[in-house]
Amino acid sequence: MYRTVFSILFLGHILGDFYFQTQKAAKLKEKSIKKALTHCALYAFACFIVILPAINKWLSLAAAFLSISHLIIDLFKCAIIRSFSKYKEKEPILYITDQALHLICIIAAAIFVAANCNTLNVPYGIDYIFEVIGTGKSQALSSLLLILLVWKPANITIKKLLASYKPEEEPENNADKNAGGFIGFLERIVILLFLSIGQYSAIGLVLTAKSIARYNKISEDKQFAEYYLLGTLLSAAIAIFSYFVLF
């Protein structure tokens, strides 16, 4: 019960904090309380959308708690950012702390719901759909959460954590940035596919093939090689960790 509730609430967080928020909006909310409030309203919308199929009093309370706690955490983070001119140097720590606090709130909310609610009732139509496609609701939810987790959240996490290691070079255009993010997403999807069929050794082939494609730049630029290695290992670690946590 706890696992299912956690997955539902975590799905709301992933949608609200990553998919319902653009990079531009994330920057603007650091300087504007109005933008922060708009983001938190969208976050609340995401939280309530995901609980609709099984909505009850306890899930509604959990969604409300997460929405309010998200607002408090984000406003506190924005205050810190506005107070320190050199916050960029501490951005990885600030990002990890921010997400850790949100995660603690989600865990607390899931425990609260699981302790007060014995079962989650969903409409018969939803049960019937899962019967037709031959999969359980929990498995489908975990699969959806896994795919969403290794896409935009993983890309943003890698970018935030490795910002200080990125080589100084000509600015990338949006097309290059989007291509890099999509390549990373495909890499993690392939890793997940190999994990799902138990072909763990094949993961090394994926990483090797990726390195061969960048061999010239890796061999010529030591700083890029270090950045590339950190990014590749972190990307693979996120995929592997997410898979074993959810499955």
mmCIF file of C-alpha atoms in Angstrom:
data_model
loop_
_atom_site.group_PDB
_atom_site.id
_atom_site.type_symbol
_atom_site.label_atom_id
_atom_site.label_comp_id
_atom_site.label_asym_id
_atom_site.label_seq_id
_atom_site.Cartn_x
_atom_site.Cartn_y
_atom_site.Cartn_z
ATOM 1 C CA MET A 1 0.000 0.000 0.000
ATOM 2 C CA TYR A 2 2.761 2.441 0.970
ATOM 3 C CA ARG A 3 4.697 1.710 -2.225
ATOM 4 C CA THR A 4 1.672 2.441 -4.427
ATOM 5 C CA VAL A 5 0.818 5.661 -2.594
ATOM 6 C CA PHE A 6 4.439 6.803 -2.723
ATOM 7 C CA SER A 7 4.578 6.133 -6.480
ATOM 8 C CA ILE A 8 1.390 8.146 -7.060
ATOM 9 C CA LEU A 9 2.587 11.119 -5.016
ATOM 10 C CA PHE A 10 6.093 10.969 -6.476
ATOM 11 C CA LEU A 11 4.574 10.958 -9.969
ATOM 12 C CA GLY A 12 2.759 14.175 -9.080
ATOM 13 C CA HIS A 13 6.055 15.691 -7.920
ATOM 14 C CA ILE A 14 7.894 14.673 -11.094
ATOM 15 C CA LEU A 15 5.171 16.140 -13.297
ATOM 16 C CA GLY A 16 4.746 19.316 -11.270
ATOM 17 C CA ASP A 17 8.398 20.134 -10.600
ATOM 18 C CA PHE A 18 9.904 19.087 -13.936
ATOM 19 C CA TYR A 19 7.380 18.608 -16.737
ATOM 20 C CA PHE A 20 4.961 21.419 -15.838
ATOM 21 C CA GLN A 21 7.858 23.850 -15.462
ATOM 22 C CA THR A 22 10.158 25.120 -18.217
ATOM 23 C CA GLN A 23 13.783 26.109 -17.665
ATOM 24 C CA LYS A 24 12.795 29.718 -18.316
ATOM 25 C CA ALA A 25 10.054 29.557 -15.678
ATOM 26 C CA ALA A 26 12.488 27.987 -13.202
ATOM 27 C CA LYS A 27 14.847 30.950 -13.654
ATOM 28 C CA LEU A 28 12.072 33.545 -13.411
ATOM 29 C CA LYS A 29 10.665 32.151 -10.158
ATOM 30 C CA GLU A 30 14.058 32.728 -8.508
ATOM 31 C CA LYS A 31 13.504 36.476 -8.924
ATOM 32 C CA SER A 32 9.723 36.780 -8.723
ATOM 33 C CA ILE A 33 7.391 35.613 -5.949
ATOM 34 C CA LYS A 34 4.513 35.827 -8.433
ATOM 35 C CA LYS A 35 6.245 33.325 -10.738
ATOM 36 C CA ALA A 36 6.975 31.072 -7.751
ATOM 37 C CA LEU A 37 3.287 31.128 -6.802
ATOM 38 C CA THR A 38 2.315 30.306 -10.395
ATOM 39 C CA HIS A 39 4.680 27.332 -10.372
ATOM 40 C CA CYS A 40 3.281 26.086 -7.063
ATOM 41 C CA ALA A 41 -0.271 26.372 -8.434
ATOM 42 C CA LEU A 42 0.752 24.155 -11.372
ATOM 43 C CA TYR A 43 2.447 21.789 -8.919
ATOM 44 C CA ALA A 44 -0.777 21.524 -6.914
ATOM 45 C CA PHE A 45 -2.668 20.857 -10.149
ATOM 46 C CA ALA A 46 -0.282 17.980 -10.966
ATOM 47 C CA CYS A 47 -0.642 16.505 -7.467
ATOM 48 C CA PHE A 48 -4.431 16.475 -7.644
ATOM 49 C CA ILE A 49 -4.506 15.193 -11.244
ATOM 50 C CA VAL A 50 -2.514 12.049 -10.387
ATOM 51 C CA ILE A 51 -4.731 11.132 -7.421
ATOM 52 C CA LEU A 52 -8.014 11.531 -9.346
ATOM 53 C CA PRO A 53 -8.351 7.826 -10.365
ATOM 54 C CA ALA A 54 -8.183 6.765 -6.698
ATOM 55 C CA ILE A 55 -9.118 9.999 -4.952
ATOM 56 C CA ASN A 56 -10.243 9.855 -1.332
ATOM 57 C CA LYS A 57 -10.005 12.037 1.763
ATOM 58 C CA TRP A 58 -6.526 10.862 2.723
ATOM 59 C CA LEU A 59 -5.002 11.288 -0.729
ATOM 60 C CA SER A 60 -6.581 14.742 -0.971
ATOM 61 C CA LEU A 61 -5.006 15.736 2.343
ATOM 62 C CA ALA A 62 -1.650 14.391 1.160
ATOM 63 C CA ALA A 63 -1.856 16.348 -2.108
ATOM 64 C CA ALA A 64 -2.756 19.525 -0.207
ATOM 65 C CA PHE A 65 0.137 18.978 2.222
ATOM 66 C CA LEU A 66 2.616 18.461 -0.628
ATOM 67 C CA SER A 67 1.373 21.566 -2.434
ATOM 68 C CA ILE A 68 1.769 23.754 0.656
ATOM 69 C CA SER A 69 5.131 22.265 1.646
ATOM 70 C CA HIS A 70 6.367 22.728 -1.924
ATOM 71 C CA LEU A 71 5.416 26.402 -1.787
ATOM 72 C CA ILE A 72 7.223 26.899 1.537
ATOM 73 C CA ILE A 73 10.386 25.120 0.352
ATOM 74 C CA ASP A 74 10.462 27.008 -2.952
ATOM 75 C CA LEU A 75 9.923 30.400 -1.316
ATOM 76 C CA PHE A 76 12.711 29.627 1.160
ATOM 77 C CA LYS A 77 15.003 28.587 -1.702
ATOM 78 C CA CYS A 78 14.182 31.762 -3.646
ATOM 79 C CA ALA A 79 15.007 33.844 -0.555
ATOM 80 C CA ILE A 80 18.406 32.141 -0.301
ATOM 81 C CA ILE A 81 19.117 32.729 -3.992
ATOM 82 C CA ARG A 82 18.254 36.422 -3.753
ATOM 83 C CA SER A 83 20.370 36.818 -0.606
ATOM 84 C CA PHE A 84 23.609 35.410 -2.020
ATOM 85 C CA SER A 85 25.129 36.834 -5.190
ATOM 86 C CA LYS A 86 27.449 33.825 -5.611
ATOM 87 C CA TYR A 87 24.824 31.139 -5.118
ATOM 88 C CA LYS A 88 25.828 29.586 -8.479
ATOM 89 C CA GLU A 89 28.856 28.068 -6.760
ATOM 90 C CA LYS A 90 26.543 26.280 -4.320
ATOM 91 C CA GLU A 91 23.839 25.454 -6.874
ATOM 92 C CA PRO A 92 24.443 21.655 -6.805
ATOM 93 C CA ILE A 93 24.090 21.575 -2.995
ATOM 94 C CA LEU A 94 21.026 23.822 -3.146
ATOM 95 C CA TYR A 95 19.431 21.609 -5.807
ATOM 96 C CA ILE A 96 20.094 18.373 -3.896
ATOM 97 C CA THR A 97 18.816 19.897 -0.638
ATOM 98 C CA ASP A 98 15.690 21.189 -2.371
ATOM 99 C CA GLN A 99 14.839 17.809 -3.903
ATOM 100 C CA ALA A 100 15.719 15.963 -0.676
ATOM 101 C CA LEU A 101 13.265 18.115 1.296
ATOM 102 C CA HIS A 102 10.537 17.481 -1.276
ATOM 103 C CA LEU A 103 11.282 13.749 -1.111
ATOM 104 C CA ILE A 104 11.045 13.735 2.693
ATOM 105 C CA CYS A 105 7.643 15.419 2.446
ATOM 106 C CA ILE A 106 6.471 12.826 -0.102
ATOM 107 C CA ILE A 107 7.629 9.949 2.116
ATOM 108 C CA ALA A 108 5.861 11.477 5.138
ATOM 109 C CA ALA A 109 2.651 11.982 3.136
ATOM 110 C CA ALA A 110 2.772 8.402 1.803
ATOM 111 C CA ILE A 111 3.241 7.001 5.324
ATOM 112 C CA PHE A 112 0.297 9.101 6.534
ATOM 113 C CA VAL A 113 -2.008 7.829 3.770
ATOM 114 C CA ALA A 114 -0.902 4.194 4.139
ATOM 115 C CA ALA A 115 -1.496 4.349 7.904
ATOM 116 C CA ASN A 116 -5.042 5.681 7.528
ATOM 117 C CA CYS A 117 -6.245 4.047 4.315
ATOM 118 C CA ASN A 118 -6.333 0.272 3.794
ATOM 119 C CA THR A 119 -7.104 0.236 0.075
ATOM 120 C CA LEU A 120 -7.307 2.473 -2.977
ATOM 121 C CA ASN A 121 -10.440 2.085 -5.059
ATOM 122 C CA VAL A 122 -10.267 2.899 -8.759
ATOM 123 C CA PRO A 123 -13.102 2.898 -11.333
ATOM 124 C CA TYR A 124 -13.857 -0.491 -12.916
ATOM 125 C CA GLY A 125 -12.977 0.865 -16.349
ATOM 126 C CA ILE A 126 -9.379 1.435 -15.306
ATOM 127 C CA ASP A 127 -9.117 -2.082 -13.843
ATOM 128 C CA TYR A 128 -10.556 -3.488 -17.070
ATOM 129 C CA ILE A 129 -7.989 -1.657 -19.206
ATOM 130 C CA PHE A 130 -5.125 -3.161 -17.212
ATOM 131 C CA GLU A 131 -6.713 -6.622 -17.449
ATOM 132 C CA VAL A 132 -6.887 -6.296 -21.244
ATOM 133 C CA ILE A 133 -3.248 -5.251 -21.634
ATOM 134 C CA GLY A 134 -2.178 -7.920 -19.130
ATOM 135 C CA THR A 135 -0.332 -5.850 -16.560
ATOM 136 C CA GLY A 136 -0.934 -4.807 -12.973
ATOM 137 C CA LYS A 137 -1.663 -1.242 -11.920
ATOM 138 C CA SER A 138 1.434 -1.037 -9.735
ATOM 139 C CA GLN A 139 3.703 -2.312 -12.505
ATOM 140 C CA ALA A 140 2.229 0.133 -15.035
ATOM 141 C CA LEU A 141 2.610 3.011 -12.574
ATOM 142 C CA SER A 142 6.223 2.083 -11.832
ATOM 143 C CA SER A 143 7.010 1.817 -15.557
ATOM 144 C CA LEU A 144 5.502 5.239 -16.281
ATOM 145 C CA LEU A 145 7.326 6.770 -13.342
ATOM 146 C CA LEU A 146 10.618 5.197 -14.422
ATOM 147 C CA ILE A 147 10.390 6.559 -17.978
ATOM 148 C CA LEU A 148 9.482 10.046 -16.774
ATOM 149 C CA LEU A 149 12.229 9.960 -14.146
ATOM 150 C CA VAL A 150 15.067 9.120 -16.557
ATOM 151 C CA TRP A 151 14.061 11.800 -19.034
ATOM 152 C CA LYS A 152 13.769 15.447 -17.954
ATOM 153 C CA PRO A 153 14.553 15.039 -14.216
ATOM 154 C CA ALA A 154 17.701 13.055 -15.029
ATOM 155 C CA ASN A 155 18.832 15.600 -17.640
ATOM 156 C CA ILE A 156 18.321 18.512 -15.247
ATOM 157 C CA THR A 157 20.020 16.691 -12.349
ATOM 158 C CA ILE A 158 23.104 15.895 -14.427
ATOM 159 C CA LYS A 159 23.276 19.463 -15.723
ATOM 160 C CA LYS A 160 22.986 20.933 -12.212
ATOM 161 C CA LEU A 161 25.504 18.608 -10.562
ATOM 162 C CA LEU A 162 28.144 18.903 -13.288
ATOM 163 C CA ALA A 163 27.808 22.619 -14.057
ATOM 164 C CA SER A 164 31.150 23.431 -12.406
ATOM 165 C CA TYR A 165 32.941 20.731 -14.427
ATOM 166 C CA LYS A 166 31.680 21.851 -17.832
ATOM 167 C CA PRO A 167 34.539 22.968 -20.118
ATOM 168 C CA GLU A 168 34.600 26.613 -21.136
ATOM 169 C CA GLU A 169 33.830 26.721 -24.835
ATOM 170 C CA GLU A 170 31.594 28.413 -27.343
ATOM 171 C CA PRO A 171 27.985 28.564 -26.157
ATOM 172 C CA GLU A 172 25.798 25.748 -27.436
ATOM 173 C CA ASN A 173 22.667 26.577 -29.365
ATOM 174 C CA ASN A 174 19.312 25.185 -28.271
ATOM 175 C CA ALA A 175 19.400 22.448 -30.915
ATOM 176 C CA ASP A 176 22.721 21.101 -29.584
ATOM 177 C CA LYS A 177 21.458 21.184 -25.988
ATOM 178 C CA ASN A 178 18.242 19.389 -26.907
ATOM 179 C CA ALA A 179 20.137 16.774 -28.928
ATOM 180 C CA GLY A 180 22.509 16.107 -26.023
ATOM 181 C CA GLY A 181 19.631 15.692 -23.595
ATOM 182 C CA PHE A 182 17.769 13.364 -25.947
ATOM 183 C CA ILE A 183 20.869 11.234 -26.535
ATOM 184 C CA GLY A 184 21.278 10.896 -22.774
ATOM 185 C CA PHE A 185 17.626 9.887 -22.446
ATOM 186 C CA LEU A 186 17.983 7.213 -25.156
ATOM 187 C CA GLU A 187 21.129 5.929 -23.445
ATOM 188 C CA ARG A 188 19.241 5.493 -20.175
ATOM 189 C CA ILE A 189 16.275 3.844 -21.921
ATOM 190 C CA VAL A 190 18.598 1.276 -23.536
ATOM 191 C CA ILE A 191 20.211 0.631 -20.139
ATOM 192 C CA LEU A 192 16.751 0.086 -18.617
ATOM 193 C CA LEU A 193 15.840 -2.363 -21.390
ATOM 194 C CA PHE A 194 18.993 -4.396 -20.723
ATOM 195 C CA LEU A 195 18.294 -4.336 -16.981
ATOM 196 C CA SER A 196 14.730 -5.563 -17.548
ATOM 197 C CA ILE A 197 15.942 -8.641 -19.443
ATOM 198 C CA GLY A 198 18.879 -9.301 -17.127
ATOM 199 C CA GLN A 199 21.601 -8.471 -19.671
ATOM 200 C CA TYR A 200 23.785 -6.493 -17.298
ATOM 201 C CA SER A 201 27.027 -6.992 -19.231
ATOM 202 C CA ALA A 202 25.470 -5.391 -22.321
ATOM 203 C CA ILE A 203 25.312 -2.066 -20.486
ATOM 204 C CA GLY A 204 29.083 -1.819 -20.891
ATOM 205 C CA LEU A 205 28.670 -2.064 -24.669
ATOM 206 C CA VAL A 206 26.322 0.927 -24.649
ATOM 207 C CA LEU A 207 28.824 3.040 -22.732
ATOM 208 C CA THR A 208 31.687 1.866 -24.958
ATOM 209 C CA ALA A 209 29.807 2.681 -28.161
ATOM 210 C CA LYS A 210 29.020 6.154 -26.838
ATOM 211 C CA SER A 211 32.680 6.754 -25.965
ATOM 212 C CA ILE A 212 33.875 5.642 -29.417
ATOM 213 C CA ALA A 213 31.634 8.253 -31.030
ATOM 214 C CA ARG A 214 33.400 10.979 -29.014
ATOM 215 C CA TYR A 215 36.883 9.431 -29.130
ATOM 216 C CA ASN A 216 38.630 12.292 -30.956
ATOM 217 C CA LYS A 217 37.404 15.000 -28.615
ATOM 218 C CA ILE A 218 38.038 12.835 -25.540
ATOM 219 C CA SER A 219 41.642 12.170 -26.584
ATOM 220 C CA GLU A 220 42.352 15.822 -27.455
ATOM 221 C CA ASP A 221 40.639 17.643 -24.578
ATOM 222 C CA LYS A 222 41.376 16.415 -21.044
ATOM 223 C CA GLN A 223 38.824 18.737 -19.417
ATOM 224 C CA PHE A 224 36.097 17.553 -21.784
ATOM 225 C CA ALA A 225 37.126 13.915 -21.173
ATOM 226 C CA GLU A 226 36.641 14.326 -17.412
ATOM 227 C CA TYR A 227 33.304 16.094 -17.889
ATOM 228 C CA TYR A 228 32.165 13.449 -20.378
ATOM 229 C CA LEU A 229 33.173 10.574 -18.078
ATOM 230 C CA LEU A 230 31.378 12.098 -15.087
ATOM 231 C CA GLY A 231 28.258 12.723 -17.165
ATOM 232 C CA THR A 232 28.216 9.206 -18.600
ATOM 233 C CA LEU A 233 28.717 7.507 -15.234
ATOM 234 C CA LEU A 234 26.140 9.721 -13.512
ATOM 235 C CA SER A 235 23.628 9.077 -16.302
ATOM 236 C CA ALA A 236 24.110 5.311 -16.039
ATOM 237 C CA ALA A 237 23.962 5.443 -12.233
ATOM 238 C CA ILE A 238 20.636 7.316 -12.320
ATOM 239 C CA ALA A 239 19.136 4.735 -14.686
ATOM 240 C CA ILE A 240 20.366 1.741 -12.669
ATOM 241 C CA PHE A 241 19.422 3.225 -9.286
ATOM 242 C CA SER A 242 15.946 4.244 -10.505
ATOM 243 C CA TYR A 243 15.291 0.779 -11.927
ATOM 244 C CA PHE A 244 16.190 -1.131 -8.769
ATOM 245 C CA VAL A 245 14.325 1.307 -6.497
ATOM 246 C CA LEU A 246 11.105 1.085 -8.524
ATOM 247 C CA PHE A 247 11.322 -2.605 -9.443
#
